[in-house]
Coordinates of C-alpha atoms and ligand atoms in Angstrom, one line a residue:
M21 CA 0.0 0.0 0.0
T22 CA 1.3 3.4 -0.9
G23 CA 1.5 5.9 1.9
K24 CA 0.9 9.6 1.8
V25 CA 2.6 12.9 2.4
Y26 CA 1.5 15.7 4.7
L27 CA 3.0 19.0 3.6
I28 CA 3.0 20.8 7.0
G29 CA 3.8 24.4 7.9
A30 CA 5.5 24.4 11.2
G31 CA 5.3 28.1 11.8
P32 CA 8.2 30.5 12.6
G33 CA 9.7 28.6 15.5
D34 CA 7.6 28.8 18.7
P35 CA 6.0 25.4 19.1
E36 CA 2.8 27.0 20.3
L37 CA 2.3 28.5 16.9
M38 CA 1.8 25.1 15.3
T39 CA -1.8 24.5 14.4
L40 CA -3.8 21.7 15.9
R41 CA -3.9 20.0 12.5
A42 CA -0.1 20.2 12.2
T43 CA 0.3 18.6 15.6
R44 CA -2.1 15.8 14.7
M45 CA -0.5 15.1 11.3
L46 CA 3.0 15.1 12.9
S47 CA 1.7 12.6 15.5
E48 CA 0.7 10.2 12.7
A49 CA 4.2 10.3 11.0
D50 CA 6.3 7.2 10.3
V51 CA 8.9 9.5 8.7
V52 CA 9.6 13.2 9.3
V53 CA 11.4 15.1 6.5
Y54 CA 12.3 18.5 7.9
D55 CA 13.9 21.8 6.9
R56 CA 16.6 23.8 8.7
L57 CA 14.1 26.3 10.0
V58 CA 12.1 23.8 11.9
S59 CA 12.9 24.3 15.6
P60 CA 14.3 21.5 17.8
E61 CA 11.2 21.9 20.1
I62 CA 8.9 21.1 17.2
L63 CA 11.0 18.2 16.0
A64 CA 10.8 16.8 19.6
M65 CA 7.0 16.6 19.1
S66 CA 7.5 13.8 16.5
P67 CA 6.5 10.3 17.6
D68 CA 9.4 8.4 19.2
T69 CA 9.0 5.7 16.5
A70 CA 9.4 8.2 13.6
R71 CA 12.5 8.3 11.5
L72 CA 13.8 11.9 11.2
I73 CA 15.4 13.0 7.9
P74 CA 17.1 16.4 7.8
V75 CA 17.1 18.1 4.3
G76 CA 17.8 21.6 5.5
K77 CA 19.2 24.2 3.2
A78 CA 21.5 26.8 4.6
P79 CA 22.1 30.0 2.5
N80 CA 24.6 29.2 -0.3
C81 CA 24.9 25.6 1.1
H82 CA 22.3 23.3 -0.4
T83 CA 22.9 20.2 1.7
V84 CA 20.2 18.2 -0.2
P85 CA 19.2 19.4 -3.7
Q86 CA 15.5 19.8 -4.3
D87 CA 15.4 16.9 -6.8
R88 CA 16.7 14.6 -4.1
I89 CA 14.2 15.9 -1.6
N90 CA 11.4 15.2 -4.0
Q91 CA 12.7 11.6 -4.6
I92 CA 13.0 11.0 -0.8
L93 CA 9.3 11.9 -0.4
V94 CA 8.3 9.6 -3.3
D95 CA 10.4 6.7 -2.0
E96 CA 9.2 7.0 1.6
A97 CA 5.5 7.2 0.6
R98 CA 5.9 4.3 -1.9
A99 CA 7.3 2.2 1.0
G100 CA 3.9 2.7 2.7
N101 CA 4.9 5.4 5.1
V102 CA 3.0 8.4 6.4
V103 CA 5.5 11.1 5.6
A104 CA 5.4 14.4 7.5
R105 CA 7.2 17.0 5.3
L106 CA 7.8 19.7 7.9
K107 CA 8.6 23.2 6.6
G108 CA 9.3 26.5 8.4
G109 CA 6.4 29.0 8.3
D110 CA 3.9 28.2 5.6
P111 CA 4.7 25.7 3.0
L112 CA 3.1 27.8 0.2
I113 CA 5.0 31.1 1.0
F114 CA 8.6 30.9 -0.3
G115 CA 8.5 27.3 0.7
R116 CA 8.5 25.3 -2.5
G117 CA 5.6 23.3 -1.1
S118 CA 3.7 23.5 -4.4
E119 CA 6.8 22.2 -6.3
E120 CA 6.9 19.2 -4.0
A121 CA 3.2 18.6 -4.3
A122 CA 3.3 18.8 -8.1
Y123 CA 6.1 16.2 -8.2
L124 CA 4.2 13.9 -5.8
A125 CA 1.0 14.2 -7.8
R126 CA 2.9 13.2 -11.0
H127 CA 3.9 10.1 -9.1
D128 CA 0.3 9.4 -7.9
I129 CA 1.1 10.1 -4.3
G130 CA -1.6 11.7 -2.1
V131 CA -0.7 15.0 -0.6
T132 CA -2.5 17.0 2.1
Y133 CA -1.5 20.5 3.0
C134 CA -1.5 22.0 6.4
P135 CA -1.0 25.8 6.5
G136 CA 1.5 27.4 8.9
I137 CA 2.0 30.8 10.4
T138 CA 4.3 32.6 8.0
A139 CA 7.3 34.5 9.4
A140 CA 5.7 37.9 8.6
Q141 CA 2.7 37.0 10.8
G142 CA 5.0 35.6 13.5
V143 CA 7.0 38.9 13.5
A144 CA 3.9 41.0 13.6
S145 CA 2.5 39.3 16.7
A146 CA 5.9 39.0 18.4
T147 CA 6.6 42.8 18.1
G148 CA 3.1 44.3 18.0
V149 CA 4.0 45.9 14.6
P150 CA 0.9 45.4 12.4
L151 CA 1.3 44.6 8.7
T152 CA -1.6 46.9 7.8
H153 CA -2.9 49.9 9.9
R154 CA -5.5 52.5 9.0
G155 CA -3.8 55.6 7.8
L156 CA -0.3 54.0 7.6
A157 CA -0.5 51.0 5.3
T158 CA -3.4 50.0 3.0
G159 CA -1.7 46.7 2.1
V160 CA 1.3 44.5 2.4
Q161 CA 3.7 43.0 -0.2
Y162 CA 5.8 39.9 0.5
V163 CA 9.0 39.6 -1.7
T164 CA 12.1 37.5 -1.7
G165 CA 15.4 39.2 -1.4
H166 CA 17.2 36.2 -2.6
R167 CA 18.9 36.2 -6.0
Q168 CA 20.5 33.6 -8.2
A169 CA 24.3 33.7 -8.1
D170 CA 25.8 36.4 -10.3
K171 CA 22.4 37.9 -11.2
A172 CA 20.8 41.1 -10.2
L173 CA 17.7 41.1 -7.9
D174 CA 14.7 40.7 -10.1
L175 CA 12.3 43.0 -8.3
D176 CA 9.7 45.6 -9.5
W177 CA 11.2 48.5 -7.6
A178 CA 8.6 51.1 -8.7
R179 CA 5.8 48.9 -7.4
L180 CA 7.6 48.1 -4.1
A181 CA 8.6 51.7 -3.3
N182 CA 5.1 52.5 -2.2
P183 CA 5.0 54.6 1.0
D184 CA 1.4 53.6 1.7
T185 CA 2.0 49.8 1.9
T186 CA 4.2 47.6 4.0
L187 CA 7.0 45.7 2.4
V188 CA 8.1 42.4 3.9
V189 CA 11.4 41.0 2.6
Y190 CA 12.1 37.3 3.2
M191 CA 15.7 36.0 2.6
G192 CA 17.0 39.5 2.3
V193 CA 19.9 39.7 4.7
A194 CA 22.7 39.2 2.2
N195 CA 21.2 41.8 -0.2
I196 CA 19.7 44.4 2.1
G197 CA 22.1 47.1 0.7
E198 CA 20.9 46.5 -2.9
I199 CA 17.3 46.4 -1.7
S200 CA 17.4 49.6 0.3
T201 CA 19.3 51.4 -2.5
G202 CA 16.8 50.2 -5.1
L203 CA 13.8 51.4 -3.0
M204 CA 15.4 54.8 -2.3
A205 CA 16.3 55.2 -6.0
H206 CA 12.6 54.7 -6.8
G207 CA 11.4 57.3 -4.3
L208 CA 11.0 55.7 -0.9
G209 CA 12.4 58.1 1.7
G210 CA 15.7 57.3 3.5
D211 CA 13.9 58.0 6.8
T212 CA 11.3 55.2 6.2
P213 CA 11.4 53.0 9.3
V214 CA 12.7 49.4 8.9
M215 CA 12.6 46.6 11.4
A216 CA 14.9 43.5 11.0
I217 CA 14.1 40.4 13.2
A218 CA 16.2 37.4 13.4
R219 CA 14.8 34.0 14.6
A220 CA 11.5 35.6 15.5
T221 CA 9.3 33.8 18.1
T222 CA 12.2 31.8 19.4
P223 CA 14.3 32.3 22.5
Q224 CA 17.1 33.5 20.2
E225 CA 15.0 36.3 18.7
R226 CA 16.9 39.6 18.0
R227 CA 15.4 42.8 16.9
L228 CA 16.7 45.9 15.1
V229 CA 14.8 49.0 14.4
S230 CA 16.4 51.4 12.0
R231 CA 15.7 53.4 8.8
L232 CA 16.1 52.7 5.1
D233 CA 19.2 54.7 4.7
R234 CA 21.0 53.0 7.6
I235 CA 19.6 49.5 7.6
E236 CA 22.5 47.9 5.7
R237 CA 25.1 49.3 8.0
D238 CA 23.0 48.6 11.2
T239 CA 22.3 45.0 10.1
H240 CA 26.0 44.2 9.6
E241 CA 27.1 46.0 12.7
A242 CA 24.5 44.1 14.8
G243 CA 25.7 40.8 13.2
L244 CA 22.3 39.6 12.3
H245 CA 22.3 36.3 10.4
A246 CA 19.6 34.4 8.6
P247 CA 16.8 33.7 9.2
V248 CA 16.1 37.5 9.2
L249 CA 12.9 39.2 8.1
F250 CA 12.7 42.9 7.1
V251 CA 9.6 44.9 7.6
I252 CA 9.8 48.2 5.7
G253 CA 7.2 51.0 6.1
K254 CA 5.4 53.5 8.3
V255 CA 3.9 50.7 10.4
V256 CA 7.3 50.1 12.0
S257 CA 6.9 53.5 13.7
L258 CA 4.3 51.8 15.9
Y259 CA 7.0 49.6 17.5
T260 CA 8.0 52.4 19.8
D261 CA 4.4 53.5 20.3
F262 CA 3.7 50.0 21.7
A263 CA 6.7 49.9 23.9
L264 CA 4.7 50.0 27.1
S265 CA 2.4 47.1 26.2
R266 CA 5.3 45.0 24.8
A267 CA 5.9 43.1 28.0
S268 CA 2.4 41.6 27.7
I269 CA 3.1 40.3 24.2
D270 CA 6.6 38.8 24.8
L271 CA 6.8 35.2 25.5
F272 CA 10.6 35.1 25.9
Q273 CA 13.4 37.4 27.0
R274 CA 14.2 39.4 23.9
E275 CA 16.8 42.0 23.1
V276 CA 16.3 45.3 21.3
I277 CA 19.8 45.9 19.9
A278 CA 19.3 49.3 18.4
A279 CA 16.5 51.8 18.2
H280 CA 17.0 54.6 15.6
A281 CA 13.6 55.0 14.2
Ligands
SAM323 C1 12.9 29.8 2.5 S1 12.1 31.1 3.3 C2 10.8 30.2 4.1 C3 9.6 31.1 4.5 C4 8.6 30.3 5.2 N1 7.9 29.3 4.3 C5 7.5 31.2 5.8 O1 6.3 31.1 5.4 O2 7.9 31.9 6.8 C6 13.2 31.5 4.6 C7 13.1 32.9 5.1 O3 11.9 33.1 5.9 C8 12.2 34.1 6.9 N2 12.0 33.5 8.2 C9 11.5 32.2 8.4 N3 11.4 32.0 9.7 C10 11.8 33.1 10.3 C11 12.0 33.5 11.7 N4 11.6 32.7 12.7 N5 12.5 34.8 12.0 C12 12.8 35.6 11.0 N6 12.7 35.3 9.7 C13 12.2 34.1 9.3 C14 13.6 34.6 6.7 O4 13.6 35.7 5.8 C15 14.2 33.4 6.0 O5 15.4 33.7 5.2

């Protein structure tokens, strides 16, 4: 009997941000195939009997190529296993979940998705900075700051440099200089507030509040390393406004490493 694959979003790191469905699916797993961003606390929720297969990709260091990951999923399901494919955040936001699902479908393997809390939502709830806010941001745009080796960033700068929306940049830490320069060249003010959060919702979370014309320098000086999410736009100004209520939002001891905004 062929098994099946659950494509599960594990959320941004805090195990309490897993959905009930994700927890139930994980509890059924014979095999857990997991990414680098899945926290150890979440992995520990796997059944004792499950085999754990790491396939994490670090930036510029693809430990397991995507083709190989696809094949592992097919082989494990064909062996009759219930496979929990655990991904950080949501599997359908910069997560290649749909690529894996398409490959599995071509091999007649059943796939069920489970949504996860994406990093942007985790950051918003951890910091109290909303992604939209009446009078500050009428919408939000999610983009990747990752680029193929030796290629320029393929971003629509004119559309992104909109002062009335919030811009969330995933995978942008290596290219934040190019991103901030591109946005300013297309009209976004250098004084636009920017927040960078590393390892949001985990005990290792670090926060930096800066502005567009200083974010590259501040990010490097603070030594922030991936995973880092950038939130760019007027909503970040609410971070300081919410300072007094922050204690009630925080789950862990966190560090504010700079506050220039
Ligand atoms: C390959 S993408 C995966 C995104 C994921 N599918 C999601 O929905 O959040 C990896 C990027 O997500 C962001 N990210 C994921 N988890 C994060 C966290 N806990 N804190 C900050 N950024 C995070 C970072 O920008 C990281 O480089």
